[in-house]
Amino acid sequence: MALDAGTVAAVDALAERYKYGFVTDIEQETAPKGLNEDIIRFISAKKAEPEWLLAWRLKAYRHWLEMRDPKWARVKHPPIDFQDAYYYAAPKTKEGPKSLDEVDPELLRTYEKLGIPLHEHEILAGVAVDAVFDSVSVATTFKKKLEEVGVIFCAISEAVQKHPELVRRYLGTVVPYSDNFYATLNSAVFTDGSFVYLPKGVRCPMELSTYFRINAAKTGQFERTLIIADAGAHVSYLEGCTAPMRDENQLHAAVVELVALDDAEIKYSTVQNWYPGDAEGRGGIYNFVTKRGACRGRHSKISWTQVETGSAITWKYPSCILQGEGSSGAFYSIAIVNNRQQADTGTKMLHIGRNTRSTIVSKGISAGRGQNTYRGLVRMQGGAENARNHTRCDSLLIGGACGAHTVPYIESKNPTARVEHEATTARIGEDQLFYCRQRGLDEEQAVSLIVNGFCKEVLQELPMEFAVEAQKLVALSLEGSVG
Amino acid sequence: MLEIHDLHVSVGGAEILKGLSLNVAAGEVHAVMGPNGSGKSTLSYVLAGRPGYDVTAGTVRYKGRDLLAMAPEERAAAGVFLAFQYPVELPGVSGATFLRTALNAVRKARGEKDLDAMQFLKAVRERLRSLSMTEETLKRALNVGFSGGEKKRNEMLQMALLEPDLAVLDETDSGLDIDALKLVADGVNALRAPGRAMLVITHYQRLLSHIVPDRVHVLARGRIQRSGGKELALELEARGYAEFGHAA
Ligand SMILES: Nc1ncnc2c1ncn2[C@@H]1O[C@H](COP(=O)(O)OP(=O)(O)OP(=O)(O)O)[C@@H](O)[C@H]1O
Ligand SMILES: [Mg+2]
């Protein structure tokens, strides 16, 4: 009724409301357009990489040439011309910045505008930030303080220089170079991203956070993040992302690998707010990301929490390989599509070890002409004695032109393992909206309140500092979806 | 305060109210009684502006303004409150969040400042106490899993907090135990003021012995069939609605 009509009327709203859509005017250094072995050598040389890493990149590239892009996801887009993009763009500075004082002030202003001040004294207390601008990490804060307790938190390119043995031991061990089309491409051309290592028994004294920003036009962003929690270590890590408004689609094909050893715990949270494109579906980021964590140690834990509100297309399945006995994995997700956005997202929980546990809570919200698919695999391998999974998958529809789809895959090779799956689909009730409005809330406030209530179980998994921000983002990304 | 003139309302194509007229002056409490399905809730929804209730003829003026031209939230901001016959559940939305959002929305529309967390808590605690409710109510998701009586009390809590000028209570007494009925009546009586008006929809004279109405109206077949003083409620209790014919 009123809702459906409103959905259509709402459509122009989002573009003006994407407040991160500005472009920073800064001198860039780019590699020539296109992709070939020379470009890969260029990237590797720029970063003064050791021979083994270049060899690994080239191996990935040659493998990628033989691969086709995946067609199984419920998303539609024209073919991507991989030769019509830049694979390396960096803010032009003589050397890499050594400290914050050397970072281009224009860049610092950009991050301030994004609400991510990089001056340590202005930063949210207790959060260390690594800022990645196009292909390069521009600043990492609180390094000293982290070093004191032995935590390494730096750009992955820096880790390659300073801790090559760690990078070499773990890189590509969770997501192999040949894993899938986009992960393989990433392995060939990845530019920057964050590296975290927590030594045995260390609880990270603060939240770690990486802030990704695509600025340059026609540039793909291929960051690679690697987090290793040694035995008994704990860390909570958050990534945020934004991009300028551009008419063209930009590719973001990241890879994140997590490794948790005995009793270690990694909590990885994402607030993804890449530019979603305009109301007609022009522009926006293609967010094709591979995220996977390996619970290698006994009783290790990995949890993924994601709030996906941006991007024209989201294609990602943060997964857990539950190898260690008694290890546990969790996936908490909010995915919102409005206007013409498409999301095909979910998780894979691979139970290998005995007594492994996994929890999946997915909240999909579809508005406008958005299409939202939950795709999740739970696999109980032969050795997964007494393993347990619980999956809860809720979809909320706003208006009549959007779609919600749930595609669970369940495979069990162990009779003692148990898998539970619950799914619901609902619309925002006209009675709920009216009830809120009768109490004085306008329609947008009412929708925001109801949707935030719907997402509550996931929102409360986010670190405190970001939960409020995420709540606002949920409201913002649905603006104009009713009216 | 509230002037309803010759109101015709259709729901889903069927005409439910067929020329209803009713005036409530400031400071007065009016009771509306009538058989099931006669259109009492329909009247309350129309006053609150529920979409889907089509006014095909007639006028409603509230404080001299054209009430029907206002959006539901504008009516709320102007002091119209409806205690729902069937309060709605909001999963995941805590009572505290809901109340505070509502209160601040209404305050903003009235040009008042937001209450901060402390001020809000103080205001709610007072009301909770007078309704014999616990703070647990604020933590739970609004109306989710509440008993019938708890839902009704929760409506009264909201009314007490929002301090409306025109309160429409749609069968707030249904489902309440005897003690709760008394508490709700006390709450309503406490809100009685020269500047306020109330429309109390009920099936039972029992409530009206606690909330003594200035006028009692009988709604049947889409119109007010008869109006009188408080003694009319007693008469209806004794004789039923037979003389007014069946609903609709
Ligand atoms: N959406 C609708 N579509 C069609 N008919 C409706 C709709 N809503 C209400 N009605 C009808 O309108 C009439 C009046 O309903 P209403 O709820 O106003 O009655 P009421 O006087 O409040 O009854 P009760 O005492 O049982 O609460 C009923 O016959 C009801 O079935
Ligand atoms: Mg009724």
PDB file of N, CA and C in Angstrom, chain A residues 149-202:
ATOM      1  N   VAL A 149      53.867  -4.201  23.834  1.00  0.00           N
ATOM      2  CA  VAL A 149      53.365  -5.514  24.258  1.00  0.00           C
ATOM      3  C   VAL A 149      53.636  -6.586  23.210  1.00  0.00           C
ATOM      4  N   GLY A 150      54.373  -6.214  22.174  1.00  0.00           N
ATOM      5  CA  GLY A 150      54.780  -7.201  21.187  1.00  0.00           C
ATOM      6  C   GLY A 150      53.797  -7.396  20.045  1.00  0.00           C
ATOM      7  N   VAL A 151      52.764  -6.559  19.979  1.00  0.00           N
ATOM      8  CA  VAL A 151      51.795  -6.692  18.888  1.00  0.00           C
ATOM      9  C   VAL A 151      52.344  -6.001  17.647  1.00  0.00           C
ATOM     10  N   ILE A 152      52.327  -6.693  16.543  1.00  0.00           N
ATOM     11  CA  ILE A 152      52.727  -6.066  15.284  1.00  0.00           C
ATOM     12  C   ILE A 152      51.462  -5.664  14.545  1.00  0.00           C
ATOM     13  N   PHE A 153      51.360  -4.388  14.225  1.00  0.00           N
ATOM     14  CA  PHE A 153      50.207  -3.902  13.471  1.00  0.00           C
ATOM     15  C   PHE A 153      50.767  -2.905  12.470  1.00  0.00           C
ATOM     16  N   CYS A 154      50.795  -3.301  11.214  1.00  0.00           N
ATOM     17  CA  CYS A 154      51.365  -2.406  10.212  1.00  0.00           C
ATOM     18  C   CYS A 154      50.808  -2.762   8.843  1.00  0.00           C
ATOM     19  N   ALA A 155      51.213  -1.978   7.850  1.00  0.00           N
ATOM     20  CA  ALA A 155      50.829  -2.286   6.480  1.00  0.00           C
ATOM     21  C   ALA A 155      51.489  -3.600   6.080  1.00  0.00           C
ATOM     22  N   ILE A 156      50.807  -4.361   5.227  1.00  0.00           N
ATOM     23  CA  ILE A 156      51.363  -5.662   4.887  1.00  0.00           C
ATOM     24  C   ILE A 156      52.670  -5.494   4.107  1.00  0.00           C
ATOM     25  N   SER A 157      52.776  -4.402   3.341  1.00  0.00           N
ATOM     26  CA  SER A 157      54.017  -4.171   2.588  1.00  0.00           C
ATOM     27  C   SER A 157      55.178  -3.945   3.556  1.00  0.00           C
ATOM     28  N   GLU A 158      54.873  -3.305   4.667  1.00  0.00           N
ATOM     29  CA  GLU A 158      55.911  -3.082   5.673  1.00  0.00           C
ATOM     30  C   GLU A 158      56.282  -4.402   6.359  1.00  0.00           C
ATOM     31  N   ALA A 159      55.260  -5.220   6.591  1.00  0.00           N
ATOM     32  CA  ALA A 159      55.510  -6.516   7.227  1.00  0.00           C
ATOM     33  C   ALA A 159      56.398  -7.386   6.338  1.00  0.00           C
ATOM     34  N   VAL A 160      56.197  -7.263   5.022  1.00  0.00           N
ATOM     35  CA  VAL A 160      57.026  -8.042   4.095  1.00  0.00           C
ATOM     36  C   VAL A 160      58.491  -7.670   4.284  1.00  0.00           C
ATOM     37  N   GLN A 161      58.746  -6.395   4.547  1.00  0.00           N
ATOM     38  CA  GLN A 161      60.125  -5.944   4.764  1.00  0.00           C
ATOM     39  C   GLN A 161      60.654  -6.352   6.134  1.00  0.00           C
ATOM     40  N   LYS A 162      59.819  -6.119   7.153  1.00  0.00           N
ATOM     41  CA  LYS A 162      60.331  -6.253   8.515  1.00  0.00           C
ATOM     42  C   LYS A 162      60.130  -7.634   9.126  1.00  0.00           C
ATOM     43  N   HIS A 163      59.116  -8.320   8.691  1.00  0.00           N
ATOM     44  CA  HIS A 163      58.837  -9.641   9.267  1.00  0.00           C
ATOM     45  C   HIS A 163      58.588 -10.659   8.165  1.00  0.00           C
ATOM     46  N   PRO A 164      59.518 -10.761   7.233  1.00  0.00           N
ATOM     47  CA  PRO A 164      59.269 -11.611   6.061  1.00  0.00           C
ATOM     48  C   PRO A 164      58.995 -13.065   6.448  1.00  0.00           C
ATOM     49  N   GLU A 165      59.605 -13.530   7.547  1.00  0.00           N
ATOM     50  CA  GLU A 165      59.431 -14.941   7.905  1.00  0.00           C
ATOM     51  C   GLU A 165      57.975 -15.212   8.297  1.00  0.00           C
ATOM     52  N   LEU A 166      57.352 -14.255   9.013  1.00  0.00           N
ATOM     53  CA  LEU A 166      55.948 -14.445   9.406  1.00  0.00           C
ATOM     54  C   LEU A 166      55.027 -14.405   8.192  1.00  0.00           C
ATOM     55  N   VAL A 167      55.260 -13.437   7.337  1.00  0.00           N
ATOM     56  CA  VAL A 167      54.402 -13.300   6.159  1.00  0.00           C
ATOM     57  C   VAL A 167      54.521 -14.559   5.308  1.00  0.00           C
ATOM     58  N   ARG A 168      55.756 -14.984   5.124  1.00  0.00           N
ATOM     59  CA  ARG A 168      55.978 -16.121   4.249  1.00  0.00           C
ATOM     60  C   ARG A 168      55.351 -17.392   4.831  1.00  0.00           C
ATOM     61  N   ARG A 169      55.396 -17.504   6.174  1.00  0.00           N
ATOM     62  CA  ARG A 169      54.846 -18.709   6.789  1.00  0.00           C
ATOM     63  C   ARG A 169      53.319 -18.792   6.627  1.00  0.00           C
ATOM     64  N   TYR A 170      52.645 -17.633   6.670  1.00  0.00           N
ATOM     65  CA  TYR A 170      51.180 -17.683   6.715  1.00  0.00           C
ATOM     66  C   TYR A 170      50.456 -17.229   5.446  1.00  0.00           C
ATOM     67  N   LEU A 171      51.102 -16.371   4.652  1.00  0.00           N
ATOM     68  CA  LEU A 171      50.400 -15.822   3.488  1.00  0.00           C
ATOM     69  C   LEU A 171      49.931 -16.943   2.552  1.00  0.00           C
ATOM     70  N   GLY A 172      48.657 -16.892   2.196  1.00  0.00           N
ATOM     71  CA  GLY A 172      48.143 -17.874   1.251  1.00  0.00           C
ATOM     72  C   GLY A 172      47.890 -19.246   1.842  1.00  0.00           C
ATOM     73  N   THR A 173      48.007 -19.367   3.170  1.00  0.00           N
ATOM     74  CA  THR A 173      47.770 -20.685   3.758  1.00  0.00           C
ATOM     75  C   THR A 173      46.300 -20.892   4.113  1.00  0.00           C
ATOM     76  N   VAL A 174      45.551 -19.803   4.180  1.00  0.00           N
ATOM     77  CA  VAL A 174      44.122 -19.932   4.473  1.00  0.00           C
ATOM     78  C   VAL A 174      43.320 -19.762   3.179  1.00  0.00           C
ATOM     79  N   VAL A 175      43.728 -18.774   2.405  1.00  0.00           N
ATOM     80  CA  VAL A 175      43.139 -18.593   1.074  1.00  0.00           C
ATOM     81  C   VAL A 175      44.271 -18.811   0.075  1.00  0.00           C
ATOM     82  N   PRO A 176      44.399 -20.009  -0.494  1.00  0.00           N
ATOM     83  CA  PRO A 176      45.504 -20.289  -1.405  1.00  0.00           C
ATOM     84  C   PRO A 176      45.422 -19.413  -2.654  1.00  0.00           C
ATOM     85  N   TYR A 177      46.559 -19.225  -3.309  1.00  0.00           N
ATOM     86  CA  TYR A 177      46.588 -18.327  -4.473  1.00  0.00           C
ATOM     87  C   TYR A 177      45.615 -18.777  -5.543  1.00  0.00           C
ATOM     88  N   SER A 178      45.285 -20.070  -5.548  1.00  0.00           N
ATOM     89  CA  SER A 178      44.440 -20.601  -6.615  1.00  0.00           C
ATOM     90  C   SER A 178      42.975 -20.700  -6.194  1.00  0.00           C
ATOM     91  N   ASP A 179      42.620 -20.071  -5.087  1.00  0.00           N
ATOM     92  CA  ASP A 179      41.321 -20.319  -4.452  1.00  0.00           C
ATOM     93  C   ASP A 179      40.106 -20.040  -5.331  1.00  0.00           C
ATOM     94  N   ASN A 180      40.001 -18.832  -5.796  1.00  0.00           N
ATOM     95  CA  ASN A 180      38.871 -18.486  -6.673  1.00  0.00           C
ATOM     96  C   ASN A 180      39.284 -17.301  -7.527  1.00  0.00           C
ATOM     97  N   PHE A 181      38.530 -17.027  -8.535  1.00  0.00           N
ATOM     98  CA  PHE A 181      38.865 -16.013  -9.532  1.00  0.00           C
ATOM     99  C   PHE A 181      39.361 -14.696  -8.927  1.00  0.00           C
ATOM    100  N   TYR A 182      38.582 -14.142  -7.990  1.00  0.00           N
ATOM    101  CA  TYR A 182      38.942 -12.827  -7.463  1.00  0.00           C
ATOM    102  C   TYR A 182      40.073 -12.912  -6.440  1.00  0.00           C
ATOM    103  N   ALA A 183      40.109 -13.997  -5.680  1.00  0.00           N
ATOM    104  CA  ALA A 183      41.196 -14.158  -4.715  1.00  0.00           C
ATOM    105  C   ALA A 183      42.517 -14.380  -5.455  1.00  0.00           C
ATOM    106  N   THR A 184      42.439 -15.059  -6.560  1.00  0.00           N
ATOM    107  CA  THR A 184      43.647 -15.312  -7.347  1.00  0.00           C
ATOM    108  C   THR A 184      44.143 -14.019  -7.981  1.00  0.00           C
ATOM    109  N   LEU A 185      43.196 -13.234  -8.489  1.00  0.00           N
ATOM    110  CA  LEU A 185      43.561 -11.922  -9.020  1.00  0.00           C
ATOM    111  C   LEU A 185      44.223 -11.091  -7.919  1.00  0.00           C
ATOM    112  N   ASN A 186      43.619 -11.121  -6.745  1.00  0.00           N
ATOM    113  CA  ASN A 186      44.183 -10.376  -5.618  1.00  0.00           C
ATOM    114  C   ASN A 186      45.611 -10.841  -5.323  1.00  0.00           C
ATOM    115  N   SER A 187      45.832 -12.139  -5.339  1.00  0.00           N
ATOM    116  CA  SER A 187      47.168 -12.662  -5.035  1.00  0.00           C
ATOM    117  C   SER A 187      48.207 -12.123  -6.017  1.00  0.00           C
ATOM    118  N   ALA A 188      47.774 -11.915  -7.244  1.00  0.00           N
ATOM    119  CA  ALA A 188      48.698 -11.408  -8.247  1.00  0.00           C
ATOM    120  C   ALA A 188      48.987  -9.925  -8.069  1.00  0.00           C
ATOM    121  N   VAL A 189      47.980  -9.162  -7.732  1.00  0.00           N
ATOM    122  CA  VAL A 189      48.137  -7.696  -7.795  1.00  0.00           C
ATOM    123  C   VAL A 189      47.939  -6.978  -6.470  1.00  0.00           C
ATOM    124  N   PHE A 190      47.808  -7.701  -5.367  1.00  0.00           N
ATOM    125  CA  PHE A 190      47.473  -6.985  -4.122  1.00  0.00           C
ATOM    126  C   PHE A 190      48.515  -5.914  -3.840  1.00  0.00           C
ATOM    127  N   THR A 191      48.039  -4.821  -3.312  1.00  0.00           N
ATOM    128  CA  THR A 191      48.930  -3.686  -3.114  1.00  0.00           C
ATOM    129  C   THR A 191      49.194  -3.447  -1.635  1.00  0.00           C
ATOM    130  N   ASP A 192      48.119  -3.178  -0.894  1.00  0.00           N
ATOM    131  CA  ASP A 192      48.385  -3.037   0.525  1.00  0.00           C
ATOM    132  C   ASP A 192      47.243  -3.591   1.338  1.00  0.00           C
ATOM    133  N   GLY A 193      47.287  -3.356   2.614  1.00  0.00           N
ATOM    134  CA  GLY A 193      46.340  -3.965   3.520  1.00  0.00           C
ATOM    135  C   GLY A 193      47.040  -4.028   4.850  1.00  0.00           C
ATOM    136  N   SER A 194      46.414  -4.649   5.810  1.00  0.00           N
ATOM    137  CA  SER A 194      47.009  -4.631   7.143  1.00  0.00           C
ATOM    138  C   SER A 194      47.576  -5.987   7.512  1.00  0.00           C
ATOM    139  N   PHE A 195      48.558  -5.917   8.404  1.00  0.00           N
ATOM    140  CA  PHE A 195      49.152  -7.131   8.933  1.00  0.00           C
ATOM    141  C   PHE A 195      49.125  -7.040  10.449  1.00  0.00           C
ATOM    142  N   VAL A 196      48.669  -8.106  11.070  1.00  0.00           N
ATOM    143  CA  VAL A 196      48.630  -8.122  12.530  1.00  0.00           C
ATOM    144  C   VAL A 196      49.212  -9.436  13.014  1.00  0.00           C
ATOM    145  N   TYR A 197      50.102  -9.333  13.981  1.00  0.00           N
ATOM    146  CA  TYR A 197      50.586 -10.548  14.631  1.00  0.00           C
ATOM    147  C   TYR A 197      50.544 -10.346  16.133  1.00  0.00           C
ATOM    148  N   LEU A 198      49.890 -11.286  16.810  1.00  0.00           N
ATOM    149  CA  LEU A 198      49.867 -11.243  18.269  1.00  0.00           C
ATOM    150  C   LEU A 198      50.655 -12.416  18.798  1.00  0.00           C
ATOM    151  N   PRO A 199      51.692 -12.110  19.580  1.00  0.00           N
ATOM    152  CA  PRO A 199      52.497 -13.204  20.124  1.00  0.00           C
ATOM    153  C   PRO A 199      51.708 -13.992  21.169  1.00  0.00           C
ATOM    154  N   LYS A 200      52.264 -15.096  21.578  1.00  0.00           N
ATOM    155  CA  LYS A 200      51.615 -15.997  22.544  1.00  0.00           C
ATOM    156  C   LYS A 200      51.107 -15.254  23.771  1.00  0.00           C
ATOM    157  N   GLY A 201      49.862 -15.545  24.111  1.00  0.00           N
ATOM    158  CA  GLY A 201      49.332 -15.066  25.380  1.00  0.00           C
ATOM    159  C   GLY A 201      49.012 -13.583  25.462  1.00  0.00           C
ATOM    160  N   VAL A 202      49.152 -12.849  24.352  1.00  0.00           N
ATOM    161  CA  VAL A 202      48.922 -11.399  24.436  1.00  0.00           C
ATOM    162  C   VAL A 202      47.474 -11.046  24.113  1.00  0.00           C
TER     163      VAL A 202
END
